[in-house]
Amino acid sequence: MNSQLQKKDSTKVPEPTLRRLPWYLSNVKLLRKRGERFVSSTQISKEINIDASQIAKDLSYVNISGRTRVGYEIDTLIAVLEDFLGFTNIHKAFLFGVGSLGGALLRDSGLNHFGLEIVAAFDVNPDLVGTALNGIPIYHSDDFEEKMQAYDVNIGVLTVPIEIAQKITDTMVAGGIKAVWNFTPFRIRVPEDIVVQNTSLYAHLAVMFNRLNFNEIR
Amino acid sequence: MNSQLQKKDSTKVPEPTLRRLPWYLSNVKLLRKRGERFVSSTQISKEINIDASQIAKDLSYVNISGRTRVGYEIDTLIAVLEDFLGFTNIHKAFLFGVGSLGGALLRDSGLNHFGLEIVAAFDVNPDLVGTALNGIPIYHSDDFEEKMQAYDVNIGVLTVPIEIAQKITDTMVAGGIKAVWNFTPFRIRVPEDIVVQNTSLYAHLAVMFNRLNFNEIR
């Protein structure tokens, strides 16, 4: 990677942009399946109902330029977006807490297609420790630091009960984890240089139930 | 439920508030486990690093009042929050697409504790149709309208491939589904009175990878 590209990649892209880019990617993939070769931001705009100027602005963070009249070449746009979003590199991760949701995530091989490979999991349950799920070994939580030496991992997936969410986060960070994908409904505290991505399915459920209720009694 | 309560529930609560309330809930649950009986917004604020005035404002949407000096009674606050967020009612749902992620969600019994019960799933794969996963029957997609009569369901969980995300959404809505929990990275279109909650794990991964990369080369 040359320094210019590296510089472009290191721009702090706004989070809303990063969340919209996968929409464009999936839409453009669909257009490719339909046999299209070029796409304009106006076309994407019509398909997914987002302002074309917003799409053009979002795509300006990505290292691609469209051609007047024909727009972006679809194959290139897909490759550049997948690369930009980090889906083409494999990022290795540890998962902490093989409960119901943790076990479900271990079984979801789909994450691999988007660049995340869970290479090992940790729990304290004697029925689980020493076994494997979907080919992923489950170790005792006490072995985490030792396994950090053995695996090249910098992401931790947090699916533990809320009572120990902060304690396990502290252990992860002390062991060298640089990003925590937090699936618990607990708001964890981390040092400033550690990335936290909160994905609380329960918060999403709360929003959905509220809106549903609002529509019903309106 | 009296009309005043009903009116309070029907206020359109801002989405950021709805996303923060589960944080307060999990934090307060933790305080209860530690033996606490009362909590103030200032205490919650210190624990989870959100402005106390913001917390008080968010809690003003919920039907609870604190007492001067001692704050909110924890047992009541938990009960009221769980009820307000819809976690105490069971909302029945159908799941569409028993692939890797869909299968994982069927296995995640944790959703039940937060008010979502997936009662049946749909797919076209002959190896899956007629079987059950975690006790949940899998029917052929063609049987959806018939099953809508048999089950009292108004939520659809969407975990199909992006190529058919819109088509399946249209079928769901035509059949009477009122809310779509969309796990695909595809931006679906629905009529105005249909609730959509987007939970794209891939968009969250993209944000996490970008921030991680940003920190590494900074």
Coordinates of C-alpha atoms in Angstrom, one line a residue:
Chain A
M1 CA 0.0 0.0 0.0
N2 CA 1.5 3.3 -1.0
S3 CA 1.6 6.2 1.4
Q4 CA -1.1 8.2 -0.4
L5 CA -3.6 5.4 -0.1
Q6 CA -2.5 4.8 3.5
K7 CA -3.2 8.5 4.2
K8 CA -6.6 8.3 2.6
D9 CA -7.5 5.2 4.7
S10 CA -6.4 6.9 7.9
T11 CA -9.0 9.7 7.5
K12 CA -11.5 9.5 10.3
V13 CA -14.6 8.6 8.3
P14 CA -17.9 9.7 10.0
E15 CA -19.7 6.7 11.6
P16 CA -23.0 7.4 9.6
T17 CA -21.0 7.2 6.4
L18 CA -19.4 3.9 7.5
R19 CA -22.9 2.6 8.3
R20 CA -24.3 3.6 4.9
L21 CA -21.4 2.2 2.8
P22 CA -22.5 -1.4 3.3
W23 CA -25.9 -0.5 1.9
Y24 CA -24.4 0.8 -1.3
L25 CA -22.2 -2.3 -1.4
S26 CA -25.1 -4.7 -1.1
N27 CA -27.2 -2.7 -3.6
V28 CA -24.4 -2.6 -6.2
K29 CA -23.8 -6.3 -5.7
L30 CA -27.4 -6.8 -6.6
L31 CA -27.1 -4.7 -9.7
R32 CA -24.1 -6.8 -10.8
K33 CA -26.2 -9.9 -10.5
R34 CA -28.7 -8.3 -12.8
G35 CA -26.0 -7.9 -15.4
E36 CA -25.3 -4.2 -14.9
R37 CA -21.7 -2.9 -15.5
F38 CA -21.9 0.8 -14.5
V39 CA -23.9 2.6 -11.8
S40 CA -24.3 6.3 -10.9
S41 CA -25.1 7.7 -7.5
T42 CA -28.4 8.8 -8.9
Q43 CA -29.3 5.2 -9.7
I44 CA -28.3 4.0 -6.2
S45 CA -30.3 6.8 -4.8
K46 CA -33.4 5.7 -6.6
E47 CA -32.9 2.1 -5.4
I48 CA -32.4 2.8 -1.7
N49 CA -34.0 6.2 -1.2
I50 CA -31.0 8.1 0.0
D51 CA -30.1 11.5 -1.4
A52 CA -27.7 11.2 -4.4
S53 CA -25.5 14.0 -3.1
Q54 CA -25.2 12.2 0.2
I55 CA -24.1 9.0 -1.6
A56 CA -21.6 10.9 -3.7
K57 CA -20.2 12.5 -0.5
D58 CA -20.0 9.2 1.3
L59 CA -18.2 7.6 -1.7
S60 CA -15.7 10.5 -1.8
Y61 CA -14.1 8.9 1.3
V62 CA -13.5 5.8 -0.7
N63 CA -10.6 5.8 -3.2
I64 CA -12.8 5.6 -6.4
S65 CA -13.8 8.1 -9.1
G66 CA -16.8 7.8 -11.3
R67 CA -16.9 8.7 -15.0
T68 CA -19.1 11.5 -16.4
R69 CA -22.4 10.0 -17.8
V70 CA -21.7 6.3 -17.0
G71 CA -20.9 6.6 -13.3
Y72 CA -18.8 4.0 -11.4
E73 CA -17.7 0.7 -12.8
I74 CA -19.5 -1.8 -10.7
D75 CA -16.7 -4.4 -10.4
T76 CA -14.3 -1.8 -9.3
L77 CA -16.7 -0.2 -6.9
I78 CA -17.5 -3.5 -5.2
A79 CA -13.8 -4.4 -4.9
V80 CA -12.9 -1.0 -3.5
L81 CA -15.8 -0.9 -1.1
E82 CA -15.1 -4.4 0.3
D83 CA -11.5 -3.5 0.7
F84 CA -12.3 -0.1 2.3
L85 CA -14.8 -1.6 4.7
G86 CA -12.2 -4.2 5.8
F87 CA -14.3 -7.2 4.6
T88 CA -11.4 -8.6 2.4
N89 CA -8.9 -8.8 5.2
I90 CA -9.4 -11.5 7.9
H91 CA -9.4 -10.0 11.4
K92 CA -9.0 -12.6 14.0
A93 CA -11.0 -12.4 17.2
F94 CA -11.6 -14.1 20.5
L95 CA -15.1 -14.6 21.9
F96 CA -15.8 -14.3 25.6
G97 CA -18.8 -16.1 27.1
V98 CA -20.2 -19.1 25.3
G99 CA -23.8 -18.7 26.4
S100 CA -26.8 -18.5 24.2
L101 CA -25.8 -15.5 22.0
G102 CA -22.1 -16.4 22.2
G103 CA -22.8 -19.9 21.0
A104 CA -25.0 -18.5 18.2
L105 CA -22.2 -16.2 17.0
L106 CA -19.7 -19.1 17.0
R107 CA -22.0 -21.0 14.7
D108 CA -22.6 -18.0 12.4
S109 CA -20.0 -18.7 9.7
G110 CA -21.4 -15.7 7.8
L111 CA -19.1 -13.3 9.7
N112 CA -16.1 -14.8 7.9
H113 CA -17.4 -13.4 4.6
F114 CA -17.2 -10.0 6.2
G115 CA -13.7 -10.2 7.5
L116 CA -14.2 -11.6 11.0
E117 CA -12.8 -14.9 12.1
I118 CA -13.4 -16.0 15.6
V119 CA -10.4 -18.3 16.3
A120 CA -11.1 -19.3 19.9
A121 CA -13.7 -18.8 22.7
F122 CA -13.4 -18.5 26.5
D123 CA -15.7 -19.6 29.2
V124 CA -15.6 -21.0 32.8
N125 CA -18.3 -23.6 32.4
P126 CA -16.6 -27.0 32.9
D127 CA -19.1 -28.6 30.4
L128 CA -17.8 -26.3 27.6
V129 CA -14.1 -25.9 28.4
G130 CA -12.0 -28.3 26.3
T131 CA -14.8 -28.7 23.7
A132 CA -15.2 -27.0 20.3
L133 CA -18.2 -25.4 18.6
N134 CA -18.3 -25.2 14.8
G135 CA -14.6 -26.1 14.9
I136 CA -13.7 -23.3 17.3
P137 CA -12.0 -24.4 20.5
I138 CA -13.3 -23.3 23.8
Y139 CA -10.7 -22.6 26.5
H140 CA -10.9 -21.7 30.1
S141 CA -11.0 -17.9 30.7
D142 CA -7.9 -18.3 32.9
D143 CA -5.9 -19.3 29.8
F144 CA -6.7 -16.1 27.9
E145 CA -3.3 -14.4 28.4
E146 CA -1.4 -17.6 27.3
K147 CA -3.6 -17.9 24.2
M148 CA -3.0 -14.2 23.3
Q149 CA 0.7 -15.3 22.8
A150 CA -0.4 -18.3 20.6
Y151 CA -2.9 -16.4 18.4
D152 CA -2.5 -13.1 16.5
V153 CA -5.7 -11.5 17.8
N154 CA -6.7 -7.9 18.5
I155 CA -10.5 -8.1 18.6
G156 CA -12.6 -9.4 21.5
V157 CA -16.3 -10.3 21.1
L158 CA -18.1 -9.7 24.4
T159 CA -21.1 -12.0 25.1
V160 CA -20.8 -12.5 28.9
P161 CA -23.4 -11.8 31.5
I162 CA -23.6 -8.1 32.5
E163 CA -22.3 -8.8 36.0
I164 CA -18.8 -9.6 34.6
A165 CA -18.9 -7.5 31.4
Q166 CA -16.6 -4.8 32.9
K167 CA -14.2 -7.3 34.6
I168 CA -13.8 -9.3 31.4
T169 CA -13.3 -6.1 29.4
D170 CA -10.5 -5.0 31.7
T171 CA -8.9 -8.4 31.4
M172 CA -9.1 -8.3 27.6
V173 CA -7.6 -4.8 27.4
A174 CA -4.8 -5.7 29.9
G175 CA -4.0 -8.7 27.7
G176 CA -3.6 -6.6 24.5
I177 CA -7.1 -6.6 22.9
K178 CA -7.5 -3.4 20.9
A179 CA -11.2 -3.5 19.9
V180 CA -14.2 -4.8 21.8
W181 CA -17.4 -5.9 20.0
N182 CA -19.8 -5.5 22.9
F183 CA -23.1 -7.5 22.5
T184 CA -24.1 -7.0 26.1
P185 CA -26.6 -4.3 27.1
F186 CA -24.0 -3.0 29.5
R187 CA -22.0 0.1 28.8
I188 CA -18.4 -0.8 29.3
R189 CA -15.6 1.6 30.1
V190 CA -12.3 1.4 28.2
P191 CA -9.1 3.5 27.8
E192 CA -9.3 6.1 25.1
D193 CA -7.2 4.1 22.5
I194 CA -9.5 1.1 22.6
V195 CA -12.3 0.8 20.1
V196 CA -15.7 -0.2 21.3
Q197 CA -18.6 -1.2 19.0
N198 CA -21.9 -1.7 20.8
T199 CA -24.3 -4.1 19.2
S200 CA -27.1 -4.5 21.7
L201 CA -29.8 -6.6 20.1
Y202 CA -32.0 -5.8 23.1
A203 CA -31.7 -2.0 22.5
H204 CA -32.8 -2.7 18.9
L205 CA -35.7 -4.8 20.2
A206 CA -36.8 -2.0 22.5
V207 CA -36.9 0.5 19.6
M208 CA -38.9 -1.9 17.5
F209 CA -41.4 -2.7 20.2
N210 CA -41.9 1.0 21.0
R211 CA -42.5 1.9 17.4
L212 CA -44.9 -1.0 16.9
N213 CA -46.8 0.0 20.0
F214 CA -46.9 3.6 18.9
N215 CA -48.3 2.6 15.5
E216 CA -50.9 0.3 17.0
I217 CA -52.5 2.8 19.4
R218 CA -52.2 5.8 17.1
Chain B
M1 CA -54.1 0.2 31.6
N2 CA -55.7 3.6 32.3
S3 CA -56.0 6.2 29.6
Q4 CA -53.3 8.4 31.1
L5 CA -50.7 5.7 31.1
Q6 CA -51.7 4.7 27.6
K7 CA -51.2 8.3 26.5
K8 CA -47.8 8.4 28.1
D9 CA -46.8 5.1 26.3
S10 CA -48.0 6.5 23.0
T11 CA -45.5 9.5 23.1
K12 CA -43.0 9.1 20.3
V13 CA -39.9 8.6 22.4
P14 CA -36.7 9.6 20.6
E15 CA -34.6 6.7 19.3
P16 CA -31.4 7.7 21.2
T17 CA -33.4 7.6 24.4
L18 CA -34.8 4.2 23.6
R19 CA -31.2 3.0 22.9
R20 CA -29.9 4.4 26.2
L21 CA -32.7 3.1 28.5
P22 CA -31.4 -0.6 28.3
W23 CA -28.0 0.7 29.5
Y24 CA -29.7 2.2 32.6
L25 CA -31.7 -1.0 33.1
S26 CA -28.6 -3.3 33.0
N27 CA -26.7 -0.9 35.3
V28 CA -29.5 -0.7 37.8
K29 CA -29.9 -4.5 37.7
L30 CA -26.2 -4.8 38.6
L31 CA -26.7 -2.3 41.5
R32 CA -29.5 -4.5 42.8
K33 CA -27.3 -7.5 42.8
R34 CA -24.8 -5.6 44.9
G35 CA -27.6 -5.1 47.4
E36 CA -28.5 -1.4 46.7
R37 CA -32.1 -0.3 47.2
F38 CA -32.1 3.2 45.8
V39 CA -30.3 4.9 43.0
S40 CA -30.0 8.5 41.7
S41 CA -29.3 9.6 38.2
T42 CA -26.0 11.0 39.5
Q43 CA -25.0 7.5 40.6
I44 CA -26.0 6.0 37.3
S45 CA -24.1 8.8 35.6
K46 CA -20.9 8.0 37.4
E47 CA -21.2 4.3 36.6
I48 CA -21.8 4.6 32.9
N49 CA -20.3 8.0 32.0
I50 CA -23.4 9.7 30.6
D51 CA -24.5 13.2 31.8
A52 CA -26.9 13.0 34.8
S53 CA -29.2 15.6 33.2
Q54 CA -29.4 13.4 30.1
I55 CA -30.3 10.4 32.3
A56 CA -33.0 12.3 34.2
K57 CA -34.4 13.6 30.9
D58 CA -34.5 10.0 29.4
L59 CA -36.2 8.7 32.5
S60 CA -38.8 11.4 32.3
Y61 CA -40.3 9.5 29.3
V62 CA -40.8 6.5 31.7
N63 CA -43.6 6.6 34.2
I64 CA -41.5 6.8 37.3
S65 CA -40.6 9.6 39.8
G66 CA -37.6 9.7 42.1
R67 CA -37.6 10.9 45.7
T68 CA -35.5 13.9 46.7
R69 CA -32.1 12.8 48.2
V70 CA -32.7 9.0 47.8
G71 CA -33.5 8.9 44.1
Y72 CA -35.4 6.0 42.4
E73 CA -36.4 2.8 44.2
I74 CA -34.4 0.2 42.3
D75 CA -37.0 -2.6 42.3
T76 CA -39.6 -0.2 40.9
L77 CA -37.3 1.3 38.4
I78 CA -36.3 -2.1 37.0
A79 CA -40.0 -3.2 36.7
V80 CA -41.1 0.0 35.1
L81 CA -38.2 0.1 32.6
E82 CA -38.6 -3.6 31.6
D83 CA -42.3 -2.9 31.0
F84 CA -41.7 0.3 29.2
L85 CA -39.1 -1.3 26.9
G86 CA -41.5 -4.1 26.1
F87 CA -39.3 -6.8 27.6
T88 CA -42.1 -8.2 29.8
N89 CA -44.6 -8.8 27.1
I90 CA -43.9 -11.7 24.7
H91 CA -44.0 -10.5 21.0
K92 CA -44.3 -13.4 18.6
A93 CA -42.2 -13.4 15.4
F94 CA -41.6 -15.3 12.3
L95 CA -38.0 -15.7 11.0
F96 CA -37.3 -15.7 7.2
G97 CA -34.2 -17.4 5.9
V98 CA -32.6 -20.2 8.0
G99 CA -29.1 -19.7 6.8
S100 CA -26.0 -19.2 9.0
L101 CA -27.3 -16.1 10.8
G102 CA -30.9 -17.1 10.8
G103 CA -30.1 -20.5 12.3
A104 CA -27.9 -18.7 15.0
L105 CA -30.9 -16.5 16.0
L106 CA -33.2 -19.5 16.2
R107 CA -30.7 -21.0 18.7
D108 CA -30.4 -17.8 20.7
S109 CA -33.0 -18.4 23.5
G110 CA -31.7 -15.2 25.1
L111 CA -34.1 -13.2 22.9
N112 CA -37.0 -14.6 24.9
H113 CA -35.9 -12.9 28.0
F114 CA -36.2 -9.6 26.2
G115 CA -39.7 -10.2 24.9
L116 CA -39.1 -11.8 21.5
E117 CA -40.3 -15.3 20.8
I118 CA -39.6 -16.7 17.3
V119 CA -42.5 -19.2 16.9
A120 CA -41.7 -20.4 13.4
A121 CA -39.2 -20.0 10.6
F122 CA -39.5 -20.1 6.8
D123 CA -37.1 -21.3 4.1
V124 CA -37.1 -23.0 0.7
N125 CA -34.3 -25.5 1.3
P126 CA -35.8 -29.0 1.2
D127 CA -33.2 -30.2 3.7
L128 CA -34.7 -27.7 6.3
V129 CA -38.4 -27.6 5.5
G130 CA -40.3 -29.9 7.8
T131 CA -37.5 -30.0 10.4
A132 CA -37.2 -27.9 13.6
L133 CA -34.3 -26.0 15.2
N134 CA -34.2 -25.4 19.0
G135 CA -37.9 -26.6 19.0
I136 CA -38.9 -24.0 16.4
P137 CA -40.6 -25.5 13.3
I138 CA -39.3 -24.6 9.8
Y139 CA -41.9 -24.3 7.1
H140 CA -41.8 -23.7 3.4
S141 CA -41.9 -20.1 2.4
D142 CA -45.0 -20.8 0.4
D143 CA -46.9 -21.6 3.6
F144 CA -46.3 -18.2 5.1
E145 CA -49.8 -16.8 4.5
E146 CA -51.5 -20.0 5.9
K147 CA -49.3 -19.8 9.0
M148 CA -50.2 -16.1 9.5
Q149 CA -53.7 -17.4 10.1
A150 CA -52.5 -20.0 12.6
Y151 CA -50.1 -17.9 14.7
D152 CA -50.7 -14.5 16.2
V153 CA -47.6 -12.8 14.8
N154 CA -46.8 -9.2 13.8
I155 CA -43.0 -9.2 13.6
G156 CA -40.8 -10.7 10.9
V157 CA -37.1 -11.3 11.3
L158 CA -35.3 -11.0 8.0
T159 CA -32.2 -13.1 7.5
V160 CA -32.4 -14.0 3.8
P161 CA -29.8 -13.4 1.1
I162 CA -29.8 -9.8 -0.2
E163 CA -31.1 -10.8 -3.7
I164 CA -34.5 -11.7 -2.2
A165 CA -34.6 -9.3 0.8
Q166 CA -37.0 -6.9 -0.9
K167 CA -39.2 -9.6 -2.3
I168 CA -39.6 -11.4 1.0
T169 CA -40.3 -8.1 2.7
D170 CA -43.1 -7.3 0.3
T171 CA -44.6 -10.8 0.9
M172 CA -44.4 -10.3 4.7
V173 CA -46.1 -6.9 4.6
A174 CA -48.8 -8.2 2.2
G175 CA -49.4 -11.0 4.7
G176 CA -49.9 -8.6 7.6
I177 CA -46.5 -8.3 9.3
K178 CA -46.2 -4.9 11.0
A179 CA -42.5 -4.7 11.9
V180 CA -39.4 -6.1 10.2
W181 CA -36.2 -6.7 12.1
N182 CA -33.8 -6.5 9.2
F183 CA -30.5 -8.3 9.7
T184 CA -29.5 -8.1 6.0
P185 CA -27.1 -5.4 4.8
F186 CA -29.8 -4.4 2.3
R187 CA -31.9 -1.3 2.8
I188 CA -35.5 -2.5 2.4
R189 CA -38.4 -0.3 1.3
V190 CA -41.7 -0.6 3.2
P191 CA -45.0 1.4 3.5
E192 CA -44.9 4.3 6.0
D193 CA -46.9 2.4 8.7
I194 CA -44.5 -0.5 8.8
V195 CA -41.7 -0.4 11.4
V196 CA -38.2 -1.4 10.2
Q197 CA -35.3 -1.9 12.6
N198 CA -32.0 -2.4 10.9
T199 CA -29.4 -4.5 12.7
S200 CA -26.6 -5.0 10.2
L201 CA -23.8 -6.8 12.0
Y202 CA -21.7 -6.1 8.9
A203 CA -22.1 -2.4 9.2
H204 CA -21.0 -2.6 12.8
L205 CA -18.0 -4.7 11.8
A206 CA -17.1 -2.0 9.1
V207 CA -17.1 0.7 11.8
M208 CA -15.0 -1.4 14.1
F209 CA -12.4 -2.3 11.5
N210 CA -12.1 1.3 10.3
R211 CA -11.6 2.6 13.9
L212 CA -9.1 -0.2 14.6
N213 CA -7.2 0.6 11.5
F214 CA -7.3 4.4 12.3
N215 CA -5.8 3.8 15.8
E216 CA -3.1 1.5 14.4
I217 CA -1.6 3.8 11.8
R218 CA -2.2 7.0 13.8

